[in-house]
PDB file of C-alpha atoms in Angstrom:
ATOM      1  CA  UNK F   3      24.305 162.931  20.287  1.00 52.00           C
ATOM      2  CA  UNK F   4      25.023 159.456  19.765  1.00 69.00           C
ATOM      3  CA  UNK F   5      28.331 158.198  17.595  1.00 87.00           C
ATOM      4  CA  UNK F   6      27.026 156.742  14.698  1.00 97.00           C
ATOM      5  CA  UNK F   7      30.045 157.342  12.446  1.00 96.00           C
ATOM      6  CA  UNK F   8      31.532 153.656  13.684  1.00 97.00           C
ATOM      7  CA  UNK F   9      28.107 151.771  11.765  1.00 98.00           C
ATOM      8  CA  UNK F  10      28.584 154.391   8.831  1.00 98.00           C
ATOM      9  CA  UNK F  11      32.016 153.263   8.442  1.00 97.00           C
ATOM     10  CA  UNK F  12      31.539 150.073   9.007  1.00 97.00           C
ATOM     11  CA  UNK F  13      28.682 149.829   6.198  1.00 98.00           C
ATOM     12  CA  UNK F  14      30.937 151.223   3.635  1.00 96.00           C
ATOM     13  CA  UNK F  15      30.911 149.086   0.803  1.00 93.00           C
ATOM     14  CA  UNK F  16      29.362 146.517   2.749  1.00 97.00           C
ATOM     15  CA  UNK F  17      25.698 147.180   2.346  1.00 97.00           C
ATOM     16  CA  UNK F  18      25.260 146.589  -0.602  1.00 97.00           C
ATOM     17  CA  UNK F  19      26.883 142.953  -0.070  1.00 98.00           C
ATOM     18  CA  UNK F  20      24.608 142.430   3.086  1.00 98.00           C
ATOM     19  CA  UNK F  21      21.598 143.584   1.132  1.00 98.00           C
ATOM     20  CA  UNK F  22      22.134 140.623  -2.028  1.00 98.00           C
ATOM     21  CA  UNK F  23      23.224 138.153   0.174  1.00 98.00           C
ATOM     22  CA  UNK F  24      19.503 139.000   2.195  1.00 98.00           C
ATOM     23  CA  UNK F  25      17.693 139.681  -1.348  1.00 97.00           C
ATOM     24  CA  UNK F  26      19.455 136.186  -2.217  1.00 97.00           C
ATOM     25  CA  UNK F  27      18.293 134.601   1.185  1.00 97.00           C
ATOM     26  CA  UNK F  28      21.744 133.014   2.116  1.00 97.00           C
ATOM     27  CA  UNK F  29      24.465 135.304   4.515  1.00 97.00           C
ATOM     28  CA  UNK F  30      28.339 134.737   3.297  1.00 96.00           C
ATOM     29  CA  UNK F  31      29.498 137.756   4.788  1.00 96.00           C
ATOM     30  CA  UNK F  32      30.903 139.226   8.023  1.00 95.00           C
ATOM     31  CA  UNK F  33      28.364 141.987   8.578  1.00 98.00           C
ATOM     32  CA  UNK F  34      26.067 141.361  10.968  1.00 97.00           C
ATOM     33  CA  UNK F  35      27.228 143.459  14.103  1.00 97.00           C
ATOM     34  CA  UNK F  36      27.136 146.624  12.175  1.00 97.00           C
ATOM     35  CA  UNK F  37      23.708 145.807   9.402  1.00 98.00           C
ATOM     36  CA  UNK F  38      21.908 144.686  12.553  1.00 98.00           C
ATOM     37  CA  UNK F  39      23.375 145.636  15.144  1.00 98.00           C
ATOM     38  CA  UNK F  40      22.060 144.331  18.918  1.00 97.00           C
ATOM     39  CA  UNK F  41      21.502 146.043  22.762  1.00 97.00           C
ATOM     40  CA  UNK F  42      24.912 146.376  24.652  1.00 95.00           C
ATOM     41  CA  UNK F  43      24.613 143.886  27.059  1.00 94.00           C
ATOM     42  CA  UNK F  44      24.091 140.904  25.056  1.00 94.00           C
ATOM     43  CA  UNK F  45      27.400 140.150  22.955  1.00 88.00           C
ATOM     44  CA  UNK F  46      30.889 140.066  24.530  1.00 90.00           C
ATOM     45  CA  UNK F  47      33.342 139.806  21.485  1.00 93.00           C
ATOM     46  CA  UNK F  48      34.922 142.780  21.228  1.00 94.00           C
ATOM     47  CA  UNK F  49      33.483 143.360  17.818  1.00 94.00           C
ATOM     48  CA  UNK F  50      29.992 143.149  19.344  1.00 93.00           C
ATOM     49  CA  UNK F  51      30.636 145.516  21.872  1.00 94.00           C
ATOM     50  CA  UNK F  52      32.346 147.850  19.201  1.00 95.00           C
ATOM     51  CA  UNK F  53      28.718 147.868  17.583  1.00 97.00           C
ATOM     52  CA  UNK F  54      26.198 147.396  20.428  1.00 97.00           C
ATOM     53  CA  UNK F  55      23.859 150.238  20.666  1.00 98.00           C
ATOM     54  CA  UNK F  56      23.795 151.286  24.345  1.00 96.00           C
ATOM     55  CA  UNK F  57      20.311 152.590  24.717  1.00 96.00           C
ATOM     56  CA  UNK F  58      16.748 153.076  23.245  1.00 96.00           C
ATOM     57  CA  UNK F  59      18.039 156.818  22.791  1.00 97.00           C
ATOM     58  CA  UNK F  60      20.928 155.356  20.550  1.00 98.00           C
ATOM     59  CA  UNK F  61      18.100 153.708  18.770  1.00 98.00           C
ATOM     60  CA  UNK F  62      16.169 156.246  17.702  1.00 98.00           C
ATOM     61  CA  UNK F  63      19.093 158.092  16.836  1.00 98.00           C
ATOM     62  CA  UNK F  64      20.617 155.088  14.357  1.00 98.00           C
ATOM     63  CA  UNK F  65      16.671 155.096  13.142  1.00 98.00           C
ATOM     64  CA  UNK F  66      16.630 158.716  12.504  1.00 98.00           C
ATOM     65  CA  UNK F  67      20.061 158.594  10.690  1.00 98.00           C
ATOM     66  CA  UNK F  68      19.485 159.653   7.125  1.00 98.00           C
ATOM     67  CA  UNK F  69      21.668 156.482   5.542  1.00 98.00           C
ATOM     68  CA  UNK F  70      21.256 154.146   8.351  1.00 98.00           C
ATOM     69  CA  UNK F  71      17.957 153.954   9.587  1.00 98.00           C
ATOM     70  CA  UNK F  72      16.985 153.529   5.653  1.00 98.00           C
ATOM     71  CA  UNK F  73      19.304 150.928   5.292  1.00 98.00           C
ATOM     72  CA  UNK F  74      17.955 149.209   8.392  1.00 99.00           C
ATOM     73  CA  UNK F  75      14.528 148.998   6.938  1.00 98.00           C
ATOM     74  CA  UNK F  76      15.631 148.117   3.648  1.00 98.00           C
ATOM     75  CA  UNK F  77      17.497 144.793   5.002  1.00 98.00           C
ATOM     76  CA  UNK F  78      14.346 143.733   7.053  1.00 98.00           C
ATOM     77  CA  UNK F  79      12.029 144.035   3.950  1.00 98.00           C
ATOM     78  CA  UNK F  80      14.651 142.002   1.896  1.00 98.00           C
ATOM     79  CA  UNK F  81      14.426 139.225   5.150  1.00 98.00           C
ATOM     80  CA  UNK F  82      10.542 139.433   4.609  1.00 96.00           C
ATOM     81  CA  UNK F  83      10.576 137.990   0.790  1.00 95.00           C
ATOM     82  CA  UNK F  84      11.473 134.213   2.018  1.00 96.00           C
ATOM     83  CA  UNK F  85       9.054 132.276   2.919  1.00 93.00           C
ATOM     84  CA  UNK F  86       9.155 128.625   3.928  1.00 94.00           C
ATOM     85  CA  UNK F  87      12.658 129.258   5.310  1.00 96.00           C
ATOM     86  CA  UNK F  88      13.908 130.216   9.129  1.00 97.00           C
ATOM     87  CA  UNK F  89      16.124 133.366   9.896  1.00 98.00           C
ATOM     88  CA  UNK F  90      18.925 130.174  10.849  1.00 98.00           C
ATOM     89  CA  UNK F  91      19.018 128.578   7.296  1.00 98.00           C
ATOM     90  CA  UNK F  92      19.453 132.321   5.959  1.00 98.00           C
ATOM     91  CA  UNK F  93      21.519 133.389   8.600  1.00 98.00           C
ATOM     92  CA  UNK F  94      23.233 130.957  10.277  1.00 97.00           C
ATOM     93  CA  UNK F  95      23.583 130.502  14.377  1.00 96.00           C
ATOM     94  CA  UNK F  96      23.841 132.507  16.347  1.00 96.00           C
ATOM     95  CA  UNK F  97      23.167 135.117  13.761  1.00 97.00           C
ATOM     96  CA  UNK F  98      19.649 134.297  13.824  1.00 98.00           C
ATOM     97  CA  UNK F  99      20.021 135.268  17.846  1.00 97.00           C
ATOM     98  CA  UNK F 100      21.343 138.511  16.862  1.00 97.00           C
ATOM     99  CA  UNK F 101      18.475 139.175  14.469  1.00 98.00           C
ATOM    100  CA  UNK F 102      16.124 138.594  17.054  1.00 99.00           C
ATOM    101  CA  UNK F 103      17.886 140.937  19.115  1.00 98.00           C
ATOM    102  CA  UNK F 104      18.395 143.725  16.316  1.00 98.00           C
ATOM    103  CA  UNK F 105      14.697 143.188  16.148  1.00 99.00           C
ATOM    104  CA  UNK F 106      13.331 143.651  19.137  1.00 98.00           C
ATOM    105  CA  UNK F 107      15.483 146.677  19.952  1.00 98.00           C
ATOM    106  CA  UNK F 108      14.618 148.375  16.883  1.00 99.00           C
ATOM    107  CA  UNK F 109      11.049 147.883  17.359  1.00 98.00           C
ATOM    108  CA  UNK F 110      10.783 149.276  20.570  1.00 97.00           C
ATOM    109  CA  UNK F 111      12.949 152.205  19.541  1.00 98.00           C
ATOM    110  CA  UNK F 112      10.769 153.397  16.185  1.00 97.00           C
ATOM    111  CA  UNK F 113       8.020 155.058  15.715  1.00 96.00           C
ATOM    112  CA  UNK F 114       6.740 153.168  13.409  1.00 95.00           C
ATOM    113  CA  UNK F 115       7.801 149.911  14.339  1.00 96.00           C
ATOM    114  CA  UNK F 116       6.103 147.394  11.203  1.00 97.00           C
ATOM    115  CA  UNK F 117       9.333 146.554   9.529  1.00 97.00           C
ATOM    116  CA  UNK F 118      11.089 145.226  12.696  1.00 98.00           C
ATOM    117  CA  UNK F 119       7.937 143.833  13.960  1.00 98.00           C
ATOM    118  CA  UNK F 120       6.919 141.591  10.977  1.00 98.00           C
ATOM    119  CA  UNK F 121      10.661 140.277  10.707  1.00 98.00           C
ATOM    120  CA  UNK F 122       9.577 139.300  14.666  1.00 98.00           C
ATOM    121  CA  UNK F 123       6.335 137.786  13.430  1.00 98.00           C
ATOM    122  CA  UNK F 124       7.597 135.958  10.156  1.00 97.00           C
ATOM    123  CA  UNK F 125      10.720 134.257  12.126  1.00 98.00           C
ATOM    124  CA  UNK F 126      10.214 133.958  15.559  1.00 98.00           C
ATOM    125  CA  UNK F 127       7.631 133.607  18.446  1.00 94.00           C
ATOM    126  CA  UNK F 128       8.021 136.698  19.959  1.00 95.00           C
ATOM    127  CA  UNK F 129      10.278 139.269  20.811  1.00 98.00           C
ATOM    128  CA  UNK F 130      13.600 138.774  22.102  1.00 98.00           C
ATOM    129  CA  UNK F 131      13.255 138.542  26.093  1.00 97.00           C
ATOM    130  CA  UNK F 132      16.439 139.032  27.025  1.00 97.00           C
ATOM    131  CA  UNK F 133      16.824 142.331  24.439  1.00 97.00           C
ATOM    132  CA  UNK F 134      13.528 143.584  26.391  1.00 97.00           C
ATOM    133  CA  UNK F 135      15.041 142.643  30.308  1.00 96.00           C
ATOM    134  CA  UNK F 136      17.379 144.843  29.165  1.00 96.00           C
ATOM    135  CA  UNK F 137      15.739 147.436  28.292  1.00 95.00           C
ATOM    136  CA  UNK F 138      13.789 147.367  31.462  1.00 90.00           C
ATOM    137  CA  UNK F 139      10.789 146.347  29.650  1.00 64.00           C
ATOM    138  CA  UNK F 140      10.719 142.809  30.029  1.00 55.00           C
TER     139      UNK F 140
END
């Protein structure tokens, strides 16, 4: 079973932030690895690699997690309510790359992958390639 406990405590008294600051449509915070968090593979801080998800079973798991894959959803549907604005001018660069990543991982993983999907659709052309070479999908 996969380790999850490292995003749980890393969200702890930190959603909520990361959810206003989306709802609000501008990113203060120092959140990202953990809210939306990317493939191993792809960051090399040690803070990214503390929070990289290391497969598409991983995935599914943080998904399937009763408080995380929730929350995951929840933050994509707040990205969704800006319009006329790019995933840069909310996020910042490179966390706009990392979103793109978080993305396209998380949309491969779900079941039902709309959520992670229309964030891909309302910000960017496409999924993230490198996310899906990865993955061996690309």
């Amino acid at each position: 079973m996969a380790d999850l406990h490292r995003f749980v405590d890393a969200q702890e008294g930190v959603h909520e932030q990361a959810l206003a600051e989306l709802t609000a449509g501008h990113k203060r915070g120092h959140w990202m690895w953990f809210v939306f968090p990317q493939l191993d593979g792809l960051g090399s801080s040690p803070t990214a690699r503390r929070y990289a998800i290391h497969d598409l079973e991983e995935a599914r798991a943080y998904l399937a997690h009763p408080v995380l894959g929730p929350r995951l959803v929840q933050c994509a549907e707040a990205l969704l309510r800006h319009q006329g604005r790019t995933a840069e001018d909310i996020l910042g660069h490179p966390d706009d790359l990392k979103l793109r990543s978080s993305m396209t991982l998380f949309a491969r993983a779900a079941d039902d992958p709309a959520p992670f999907a229309a964030v891909l659709d309302h910000y960017y052309d496409g999924p993230d390639q490198r996310t899906l070479q990865l993955l061996g999908a690309g």
